[in-house]
Each structure stands twice: as C-alpha cells, then as structure tokens.
PDB file of C-alpha atoms and ligand atoms in Angstrom:
ATOM      1  CA  MET A   1       0.159  -0.029   0.124  1.00  0.00           C
ATOM      2  CA  SER A   2       1.064   3.502  -0.810  1.00  0.00           C
ATOM      3  CA  ASN A   3       1.630   6.347   2.145  1.00  0.00           C
ATOM      4  CA  VAL A   4       0.625  10.129   1.268  1.00  0.00           C
ATOM      5  CA  LEU A   5       2.857  12.514   3.940  1.00  0.00           C
ATOM      6  CA  LEU A   6       1.158  16.000   3.951  1.00  0.00           C
ATOM      7  CA  ILE A   7       2.702  18.838   5.175  1.00  0.00           C
ATOM      8  CA  THR A   8       1.213  21.743   6.085  1.00  0.00           C
ATOM      9  CA  SER A   9       3.103  25.403   7.481  1.00  0.00           C
ATOM     10  CA  SER A  10       0.710  28.750   7.186  1.00  0.00           C
ATOM     11  CA  PRO A  11       0.714  30.324  10.370  1.00  0.00           C
ATOM     12  CA  ARG A  12      -2.763  31.463   8.539  1.00  0.00           C
ATOM     13  CA  GLY A  13      -4.903  28.444  10.250  1.00  0.00           C
ATOM     14  CA  ALA A  14      -8.268  28.080   8.115  1.00  0.00           C
ATOM     15  CA  ASP A  15      -7.610  30.900   6.151  1.00  0.00           C
ATOM     16  CA  SER A  16      -4.522  29.503   4.691  1.00  0.00           C
ATOM     17  CA  LEU A  17      -4.554  28.357   1.326  1.00  0.00           C
ATOM     18  CA  SER A  18      -1.625  26.274   0.952  1.00  0.00           C
ATOM     19  CA  THR A  19      -3.191  24.422   3.001  1.00  0.00           C
ATOM     20  CA  ARG A  20      -6.054  24.073   1.976  1.00  0.00           C
ATOM     21  CA  PHE A  21      -4.700  22.690  -1.535  1.00  0.00           C
ATOM     22  CA  ALA A  22      -2.241  21.009  -0.079  1.00  0.00           C
ATOM     23  CA  THR A  23      -4.549  18.963   1.639  1.00  0.00           C
ATOM     24  CA  GLU A  24      -7.475  18.860  -1.717  1.00  0.00           C
ATOM     25  CA  ILE A  25      -3.884  16.731  -2.984  1.00  0.00           C
ATOM     26  CA  ALA A  26      -3.297  14.424  -0.345  1.00  0.00           C
ATOM     27  CA  GLU A  27      -7.389  13.592   0.327  1.00  0.00           C
ATOM     28  CA  GLY A  28      -7.118  13.124  -3.761  1.00  0.00           C
ATOM     29  CA  VAL A  29      -4.003  11.148  -4.248  1.00  0.00           C
ATOM     30  CA  LYS A  30      -4.696   8.976  -1.385  1.00  0.00           C
ATOM     31  CA  ALA A  31      -8.414   8.305  -2.679  1.00  0.00           C
ATOM     32  CA  ARG A  32      -6.814   7.865  -6.276  1.00  0.00           C
ATOM     33  CA  LEU A  33      -4.265   5.185  -4.760  1.00  0.00           C
ATOM     34  CA  GLY A  34      -6.461   3.545  -1.714  1.00  0.00           C
ATOM     35  CA  ALA A  35      -3.409   5.005   0.257  1.00  0.00           C
ATOM     36  CA  THR A  36      -2.474   5.099   3.662  1.00  0.00           C
ATOM     37  CA  LEU A  37      -2.064   9.644   5.200  1.00  0.00           C
ATOM     38  CA  THR A  38       0.362  11.120   7.791  1.00  0.00           C
ATOM     39  CA  VAL A  39      -0.829  14.402   8.458  1.00  0.00           C
ATOM     40  CA  ARG A  40       2.730  16.476   9.429  1.00  0.00           C
ATOM     41  CA  ASP A  41       0.720  19.903  10.801  1.00  0.00           C
ATOM     42  CA  LEU A  42       3.845  22.285  11.389  1.00  0.00           C
ATOM     43  CA  ALA A  43       1.716  25.284  12.318  1.00  0.00           C
ATOM     44  CA  ALA A  44      -0.477  23.032  15.243  1.00  0.00           C
ATOM     45  CA  ASP A  45       2.707  21.246  16.421  1.00  0.00           C
ATOM     46  CA  PRO A  46       5.993  22.541  15.481  1.00  0.00           C
ATOM     47  CA  ALA A  47       9.432  21.027  15.271  1.00  0.00           C
ATOM     48  CA  PRO A  48      11.313  23.018  17.900  1.00  0.00           C
ATOM     49  CA  HIS A  49      14.469  24.954  16.606  1.00  0.00           C
ATOM     50  CA  ILE A  50      17.417  22.971  15.851  1.00  0.00           C
ATOM     51  CA  THR A  51      20.114  23.704  19.087  1.00  0.00           C
ATOM     52  CA  ALA A  52      23.729  21.981  20.151  1.00  0.00           C
ATOM     53  CA  ALA A  53      22.252  19.051  21.199  1.00  0.00           C
ATOM     54  CA  TYR A  54      20.670  18.289  17.917  1.00  0.00           C
ATOM     55  CA  ILE A  55      23.971  18.894  15.711  1.00  0.00           C
ATOM     56  CA  GLN A  56      26.739  16.822  18.022  1.00  0.00           C
ATOM     57  CA  GLY A  57      23.556  14.752  19.066  1.00  0.00           C
ATOM     58  CA  ARG A  58      23.732  13.446  15.576  1.00  0.00           C
ATOM     59  CA  VAL A  59      26.956  12.748  14.955  1.00  0.00           C
ATOM     60  CA  THR A  60      27.491  11.109  18.536  1.00  0.00           C
ATOM     61  CA  SER A  61      26.788   7.263  18.723  1.00  0.00           C
ATOM     62  CA  PRO A  62      23.446   6.711  19.716  1.00  0.00           C
ATOM     63  CA  GLU A  63      24.609   4.833  23.415  1.00  0.00           C
ATOM     64  CA  ALA A  64      26.982   8.093  24.383  1.00  0.00           C
ATOM     65  CA  ARG A  65      24.534   9.956  24.045  1.00  0.00           C
ATOM     66  CA  THR A  66      22.816  12.461  26.305  1.00  0.00           C
ATOM     67  CA  PRO A  67      19.671  13.365  27.550  1.00  0.00           C
ATOM     68  CA  GLN A  68      19.099  16.155  25.949  1.00  0.00           C
ATOM     69  CA  GLN A  69      21.046  15.078  22.688  1.00  0.00           C
ATOM     70  CA  VAL A  70      18.813  11.406  22.523  1.00  0.00           C
ATOM     71  CA  GLU A  71      15.375  13.643  22.443  1.00  0.00           C
ATOM     72  CA  ALA A  72      16.780  16.149  20.368  1.00  0.00           C
ATOM     73  CA  VAL A  73      17.952  13.749  17.755  1.00  0.00           C
ATOM     74  CA  GLY A  74      15.026  11.613  18.234  1.00  0.00           C
ATOM     75  CA  ASN A  75      12.939  14.576  17.551  1.00  0.00           C
ATOM     76  CA  ALA A  76      14.637  14.627  13.857  1.00  0.00           C
ATOM     77  CA  GLN A  77      14.440  11.343  13.262  1.00  0.00           C
ATOM     78  CA  THR A  78      10.086  10.866  13.267  1.00  0.00           C
ATOM     79  CA  LEU A  79      10.190  13.488  10.343  1.00  0.00           C
ATOM     80  CA  VAL A  80      12.868  11.966   9.056  1.00  0.00           C
ATOM     81  CA  ASP A  81      10.613   8.140   9.295  1.00  0.00           C
ATOM     82  CA  GLU A  82       8.039  10.155   7.924  1.00  0.00           C
ATOM     83  CA  LEU A  83      10.395  11.247   4.717  1.00  0.00           C
ATOM     84  CA  GLN A  84      11.025   7.949   4.144  1.00  0.00           C
ATOM     85  CA  GLY A  85       7.946   5.988   4.672  1.00  0.00           C
ATOM     86  CA  ALA A  86       6.305   8.077   2.245  1.00  0.00           C
ATOM     87  CA  ASP A  87       6.018   7.264  -1.371  1.00  0.00           C
ATOM     88  CA  VAL A  88       3.901  10.443  -2.098  1.00  0.00           C
ATOM     89  CA  ILE A  89       4.252  14.149  -0.541  1.00  0.00           C
ATOM     90  CA  VAL A  90       2.409  17.050  -0.331  1.00  0.00           C
ATOM     91  CA  LEU A  91       3.890  20.222   1.384  1.00  0.00           C
ATOM     92  CA  GLY A  92       1.876  23.145   1.344  1.00  0.00           C
ATOM     93  CA  SER A  93       4.538  26.843   2.460  1.00  0.00           C
ATOM     94  CA  GLY A  94       2.832  30.456   2.850  1.00  0.00           C
ATOM     95  CA  MET A  95       5.302  33.377   1.682  1.00  0.00           C
ATOM     96  CA  MET A  96       5.773  35.234   4.958  1.00  0.00           C
ATOM     97  CA  ASN A  97       8.726  37.722   4.408  1.00  0.00           C
ATOM     98  CA  PHE A  98       9.815  36.412   1.358  1.00  0.00           C
ATOM     99  CA  GLY A  99      10.489  32.948   2.665  1.00  0.00           C
ATOM    100  CA  PRO A 100       8.556  30.327   3.331  1.00  0.00           C
ATOM    101  CA  SER A 101       7.895  30.000   7.514  1.00  0.00           C
ATOM    102  CA  SER A 102       9.949  29.779   9.911  1.00  0.00           C
ATOM    103  CA  GLN A 103       8.341  26.578  11.580  1.00  0.00           C
ATOM    104  CA  LEU A 104       8.752  25.221   7.867  1.00  0.00           C
ATOM    105  CA  LYS A 105      12.010  26.414   7.954  1.00  0.00           C
ATOM    106  CA  ALA A 106      13.107  24.784  11.211  1.00  0.00           C
ATOM    107  CA  TRP A 107      11.513  21.238   9.760  1.00  0.00           C
ATOM    108  CA  PHE A 108      14.155  21.309   6.535  1.00  0.00           C
ATOM    109  CA  ASP A 109      16.710  21.960   9.214  1.00  0.00           C
ATOM    110  CA  HIS A 110      15.645  19.002  11.252  1.00  0.00           C
ATOM    111  CA  VAL A 111      15.677  16.607   8.020  1.00  0.00           C
ATOM    112  CA  THR A 112      18.485  17.828   6.182  1.00  0.00           C
ATOM    113  CA  TRP A 113      21.172  15.700   7.698  1.00  0.00           C
ATOM    114  CA  PRO A 114      24.175  14.949   6.651  1.00  0.00           C
ATOM    115  CA  GLY A 115      24.563  11.110   5.736  1.00  0.00           C
ATOM    116  CA  VAL A 116      20.581  10.569   6.136  1.00  0.00           C
ATOM    117  CA  THR A 117      18.987  12.475   4.058  1.00  0.00           C
ATOM    118  CA  PHE A 118      21.939  13.438   1.850  1.00  0.00           C
ATOM    119  CA  SER A 119      25.402  12.520   1.535  1.00  0.00           C
ATOM    120  CA  TYR A 120      28.636  14.137   0.116  1.00  0.00           C
ATOM    121  CA  GLY A 121      30.372  10.484   0.101  1.00  0.00           C
ATOM    122  CA  THR A 122      30.749  10.768  -3.906  1.00  0.00           C
ATOM    123  CA  GLY A 123      32.561  14.795  -3.758  1.00  0.00           C
ATOM    124  CA  ALA A 124      29.410  15.551  -5.052  1.00  0.00           C
ATOM    125  CA  PRO A 125      26.284  16.192  -3.193  1.00  0.00           C
ATOM    126  CA  GLN A 126      23.720  13.475  -3.335  1.00  0.00           C
ATOM    127  CA  GLY A 127      20.041  13.965  -2.197  1.00  0.00           C
ATOM    128  CA  LEU A 128      19.184  10.377  -0.329  1.00  0.00           C
ATOM    129  CA  LEU A 129      15.512  10.435  -0.597  1.00  0.00           C
ATOM    130  CA  THR A 130      14.945   8.880  -3.746  1.00  0.00           C
ATOM    131  CA  GLY A 131      11.790   7.475  -5.814  1.00  0.00           C
ATOM    132  CA  LYS A 132       9.403   9.463  -4.276  1.00  0.00           C
ATOM    133  CA  LYS A 133       6.320  11.818  -5.859  1.00  0.00           C
ATOM    134  CA  VAL A 134       6.517  15.721  -4.357  1.00  0.00           C
ATOM    135  CA  TYR A 135       3.415  18.046  -4.977  1.00  0.00           C
ATOM    136  CA  LEU A 136       4.265  20.824  -3.692  1.00  0.00           C
ATOM    137  CA  VAL A 137       1.905  24.243  -2.735  1.00  0.00           C
ATOM    138  CA  THR A 138       3.521  27.510  -2.554  1.00  0.00           C
ATOM    139  CA  ALA A 139       0.415  30.917  -1.678  1.00  0.00           C
ATOM    140  CA  ALA A 140       2.077  34.145  -2.153  1.00  0.00           C
ATOM    141  CA  GLY A 141       0.816  37.521  -1.233  1.00  0.00           C
ATOM    142  CA  GLY A 142       2.014  38.971  -4.966  1.00  0.00           C
ATOM    143  CA  VAL A 143       2.920  37.760  -7.922  1.00  0.00           C
ATOM    144  CA  PHE A 144       7.018  35.928  -8.120  1.00  0.00           C
ATOM    145  CA  SER A 145       6.738  33.404 -11.214  1.00  0.00           C
ATOM    146  CA  GLU A 146       7.154  36.298 -12.818  1.00  0.00           C
ATOM    147  CA  GLY A 147       7.411  40.489 -13.404  1.00  0.00           C
ATOM    148  CA  VAL A 148       9.760  42.886 -11.314  1.00  0.00           C
ATOM    149  CA  TYR A 149       9.019  40.440  -7.871  1.00  0.00           C
ATOM    150  CA  ALA A 150      10.822  37.231  -9.459  1.00  0.00           C
ATOM    151  CA  PRO A 151      13.942  37.816  -7.636  1.00  0.00           C
ATOM    152  CA  PHE A 152      13.032  37.969  -4.704  1.00  0.00           C
ATOM    153  CA  ASP A 153      11.333  34.494  -4.602  1.00  0.00           C
ATOM    154  CA  PHE A 154      12.667  33.033  -1.650  1.00  0.00           C
ATOM    155  CA  GLN A 155      10.368  31.298  -1.073  1.00  0.00           C
ATOM    156  CA  THR A 156       9.487  28.439  -3.977  1.00  0.00           C
ATOM    157  CA  ASN A 157      13.139  28.508  -4.880  1.00  0.00           C
ATOM    158  CA  TYR A 158      14.346  27.919  -1.822  1.00  0.00           C
ATOM    159  CA  LEU A 159      11.910  24.860  -0.957  1.00  0.00           C
ATOM    160  CA  LEU A 160      12.901  23.497  -4.388  1.00  0.00           C
ATOM    161  CA  HIS A 161      16.304  23.694  -4.032  1.00  0.00           C
ATOM    162  CA  LEU A 162      15.657  22.143  -1.014  1.00  0.00           C
ATOM    163  CA  LEU A 163      13.943  19.251  -1.528  1.00  0.00           C
ATOM    164  CA  GLY A 164      16.127  18.565  -4.319  1.00  0.00           C
ATOM    165  CA  PHE A 165      19.073  18.605  -2.299  1.00  0.00           C
ATOM    166  CA  ILE A 166      17.762  15.388  -0.144  1.00  0.00           C
ATOM    167  CA  GLY A 167      16.513  13.718  -3.384  1.00  0.00           C
ATOM    168  CA  LEU A 168      13.005  15.189  -3.760  1.00  0.00           C
ATOM    169  CA  THR A 169      13.165  16.181  -7.379  1.00  0.00           C
ATOM    170  CA  ASN A 170      10.347  14.986  -8.850  1.00  0.00           C
ATOM    171  CA  VAL A 171       8.148  17.856  -7.814  1.00  0.00           C
ATOM    172  CA  GLU A 172       4.774  19.193  -9.324  1.00  0.00           C
ATOM    173  CA  LEU A 173       4.418  22.778  -8.118  1.00  0.00           C
ATOM    174  CA  VAL A 174       1.404  24.593  -7.514  1.00  0.00           C
ATOM    175  CA  ARG A 175       2.227  27.915  -7.134  1.00  0.00           C
ATOM    176  CA  ILE A 176      -0.529  30.264  -5.922  1.00  0.00           C
ATOM    177  CA  GLU A 177      -0.291  33.477  -6.330  1.00  0.00           C
ATOM    178  CA  GLY A 178      -1.197  37.256  -5.520  1.00  0.00           C
ATOM    179  CA  THR A 179      -4.007  36.491  -2.181  1.00  0.00           C
ATOM    180  CA  VAL A 180      -3.124  40.307  -0.660  1.00  0.00           C
ATOM    181  CA  LEU A 181      -3.913  41.751  -3.980  1.00  0.00           C
ATOM    182  CA  GLY A 182      -7.751  42.207  -3.822  1.00  0.00           C
ATOM    183  CA  PRO A 183     -10.769  39.844  -3.948  1.00  0.00           C
ATOM    184  CA  ASP A 184     -10.834  40.373  -7.931  1.00  0.00           C
ATOM    185  CA  ALA A 185      -7.270  38.151  -7.571  1.00  0.00           C
ATOM    186  CA  VAL A 186      -7.804  35.619  -4.883  1.00  0.00           C
ATOM    187  CA  ARG A 187     -10.617  34.104  -7.166  1.00  0.00           C
ATOM    188  CA  ALA A 188      -8.269  34.203 -10.181  1.00  0.00           C
ATOM    189  CA  ALA A 189      -6.280  32.763  -7.752  1.00  0.00           C
ATOM    190  CA  ILE A 190      -8.428  30.061  -5.776  1.00  0.00           C
ATOM    191  CA  THR A 191      -9.677  29.270  -9.994  1.00  0.00           C
ATOM    192  CA  LYS A 192      -6.477  28.374 -11.206  1.00  0.00           C
ATOM    193  CA  ALA A 193      -5.105  26.705  -8.198  1.00  0.00           C
ATOM    194  CA  GLU A 194      -8.213  24.630  -8.508  1.00  0.00           C
ATOM    195  CA  ALA A 195      -8.029  23.469 -12.255  1.00  0.00           C
ATOM    196  CA  THR A 196      -4.289  22.507 -11.751  1.00  0.00           C
ATOM    197  CA  VAL A 197      -5.218  20.724  -8.636  1.00  0.00           C
ATOM    198  CA  GLN A 198      -7.750  18.621 -11.025  1.00  0.00           C
ATOM    199  CA  SER A 199      -5.797  18.137 -13.231  1.00  0.00           C
ATOM    200  CA  LEU A 200      -2.969  17.178 -11.112  1.00  0.00           C
ATOM    201  CA  LEU A 201      -5.756  14.987  -9.705  1.00  0.00           C
ATOM    202  CA  THR A 202      -6.272  13.028 -12.625  1.00  0.00           C
ATOM    203  CA  GLU A 203      -2.692  12.486 -13.945  1.00  0.00           C
ATOM    204  CA  ALA A 204      -2.170  10.812 -10.208  1.00  0.00           C
ATOM    205  CA  ALA A 205      -5.698   8.253 -10.793  1.00  0.00           C
TER     206      ALA A 205
HETATM  207  C1  FMN B   1       3.205  37.548   8.339  1.00  0.00           C
HETATM  208  C2  FMN B   1       3.616  37.655   6.907  1.00  0.00           C
HETATM  209  C3  FMN B   1       4.278  38.176   6.049  1.00  0.00           C
HETATM  210  C4  FMN B   1       4.264  37.703   4.465  1.00  0.00           C
HETATM  211  N1  FMN B   1       5.089  38.382   3.829  1.00  0.00           N
HETATM  212  C5  FMN B   1       4.518  38.189   2.590  1.00  0.00           C
HETATM  213  C6  FMN B   1       5.876  38.645   1.904  1.00  0.00           C
HETATM  214  O1  FMN B   1       7.129  38.835   2.474  1.00  0.00           O
HETATM  215  N2  FMN B   1       5.515  39.145   0.725  1.00  0.00           N
HETATM  216  C7  FMN B   1       4.097  37.998  -0.057  1.00  0.00           C
HETATM  217  O2  FMN B   1       3.983  38.586  -1.701  1.00  0.00           O
HETATM  218  N3  FMN B   1       3.042  37.862   0.486  1.00  0.00           N
HETATM  219  C8  FMN B   1       3.573  38.266   2.677  1.00  0.00           C
HETATM  220  N4  FMN B   1       2.441  37.334   3.328  1.00  0.00           N
HETATM  221  C9  FMN B   1       0.711  37.439   2.056  1.00  0.00           C
HETATM  222  C10 FMN B   1       1.312  36.042   2.673  1.00  0.00           C
HETATM  223  O3  FMN B   1       2.218  35.268   1.927  1.00  0.00           O
HETATM  224  C11 FMN B   1      -0.344  35.461   2.145  1.00  0.00           C
HETATM  225  O4  FMN B   1      -1.093  35.436   2.662  1.00  0.00           O
HETATM  226  C12 FMN B   1      -0.146  33.746   1.589  1.00  0.00           C
HETATM  227  O5  FMN B   1      -1.362  33.086   0.833  1.00  0.00           O
HETATM  228  C13 FMN B   1       0.115  32.914   2.211  1.00  0.00           C
HETATM  229  O6  FMN B   1       0.079  31.421   2.719  1.00  0.00           O
HETATM  230  P1  FMN B   1      -1.267  30.626   2.922  1.00  0.00           P
HETATM  231  O7  FMN B   1      -2.471  31.463   2.063  1.00  0.00           O
HETATM  232  O8  FMN B   1      -0.725  29.025   2.565  1.00  0.00           O
HETATM  233  O9  FMN B   1      -1.467  31.426   5.031  1.00  0.00           O
HETATM  234  C14 FMN B   1       2.899  37.677   4.185  1.00  0.00           C
HETATM  235  C15 FMN B   1       1.853  36.798   5.360  1.00  0.00           C
HETATM  236  C16 FMN B   1       2.083  37.541   6.482  1.00  0.00           C
HETATM  237  C17 FMN B   1       0.999  36.828   7.549  1.00  0.00           C
END
C-alpha cells in the first residue's frame, strides 16, 4: 500500500490557501491510490529550533548521547522516518517575509541530515530520499513567478532547491499567487489552483 505524507506549515490557520490545496491534493491522491495518509501540521505542532544537542547528538554514537541529545535526535528521526516511509509527499507553504514560514524552515533543519538524507560521499552532493513523488503548493501575497518581484522569490526557489538537495527531484509545483491583491485576484488564484489540482489528480489516477 502507498503512503502519502501531508506537511502543512502556514501559520494562517483556516485562511491558508496552501494548506487548503495541499490537503485537497493529499486527500485526492490518497483516494485514488487507496493509500494511507499521515499528516504533519507544523503550525499546530512545530518542530523546535535546532540546538547544540541536536547538532552534536547526530554525530555522537547512540549509546554515548546525553539525554538532551537523545531527545533532540529522536525528534529529527521521527520527521525523517515520516519522509522515508512516504511514497508521495504533499508540502504546503505560505510566504512569510519573502521566504517560507519559520515552522517550515525548522522542519527542513531537522530533515536535512548529513549521511541520512544527503551525502557528500562521492564528492558531489547526493540526495538520499529518492523515488518519491512530491507536490509542492506555495502561496504568496504577491506575484513571484514572473515580473518585477521574480528575483525576490526566496520561497518557491528555496524549497525546490532544498527538496532536490535531499533527493526529492520529482516535484509538481502549484503556485497560488496574488492572495493580498484584492478579491478579484484571490478568486482568480483560487480558480487557477482548483483547475491545476484537478488536472494533477486526474494524472495521479
Ligand atoms: C507575517 C506575514 C508575512 C508575509 N510576508 C509576505 C511577503 O513577504 N511577500 C508576499 O508576497 N506576501 C506576504 N504575506 C502574504 C502571504 O504570503 C499570503 O497571505 C499567502 O496567501 C500566505 O499563504 P497561505 O494562504 O498558505 O497562508 C505575508 C503574510 C503574513 C501573515
């Protein structure tokens, strides 16, 4: 049986469009594949900021770790286990100050783990989470896919880079843009996202 992992990270609660459409994709893929669904809601249950206990703990053998290191590495291991166990990953992200939310950054700081999710063993960086399908849903108040703000998209470009760095290169991107540009822009963004999601779900069948 396939496993779908839904990760949401916008702090805007029920107003979040990235959460809404990421959830729609995850539920749709689950239904079409007859898959299980695991939900990691980083707004409701944030990963802590990484600490010295985590950074030192992950290069210390398990039997030599302090209690703080055991806990910190255990937190990261739980998040990595979810990724490793997933066949399909759906990631929702809302732009906060030109980048992803700090909740999502903290999650990446845990799962970007040398020797576990990436390696420099061959000299060049190699992502270790291979063979998985990713749906990335990004929402932003402005328009960043084109135009004068395109150079300032430190959300989508950053997320695509980090996903690829840990081996997640098979990514379908859904951009929801212009969500603070007034009701007409929001309606247009939602209509476009709905059509994109339906088309992706048809392909997933
Ligand atoms: C604290 C905060 C910071 C934001 N920063 C930006 C920003 O830098 N650029 C932008 O275009 N929109 C910004 N926005 C608008 C959000 O990107 C927009 O509401 C988007 O829809 C959020 O994603 P969500 O709908 O998934 O919550 C910000 C919103 C909040 C609440």
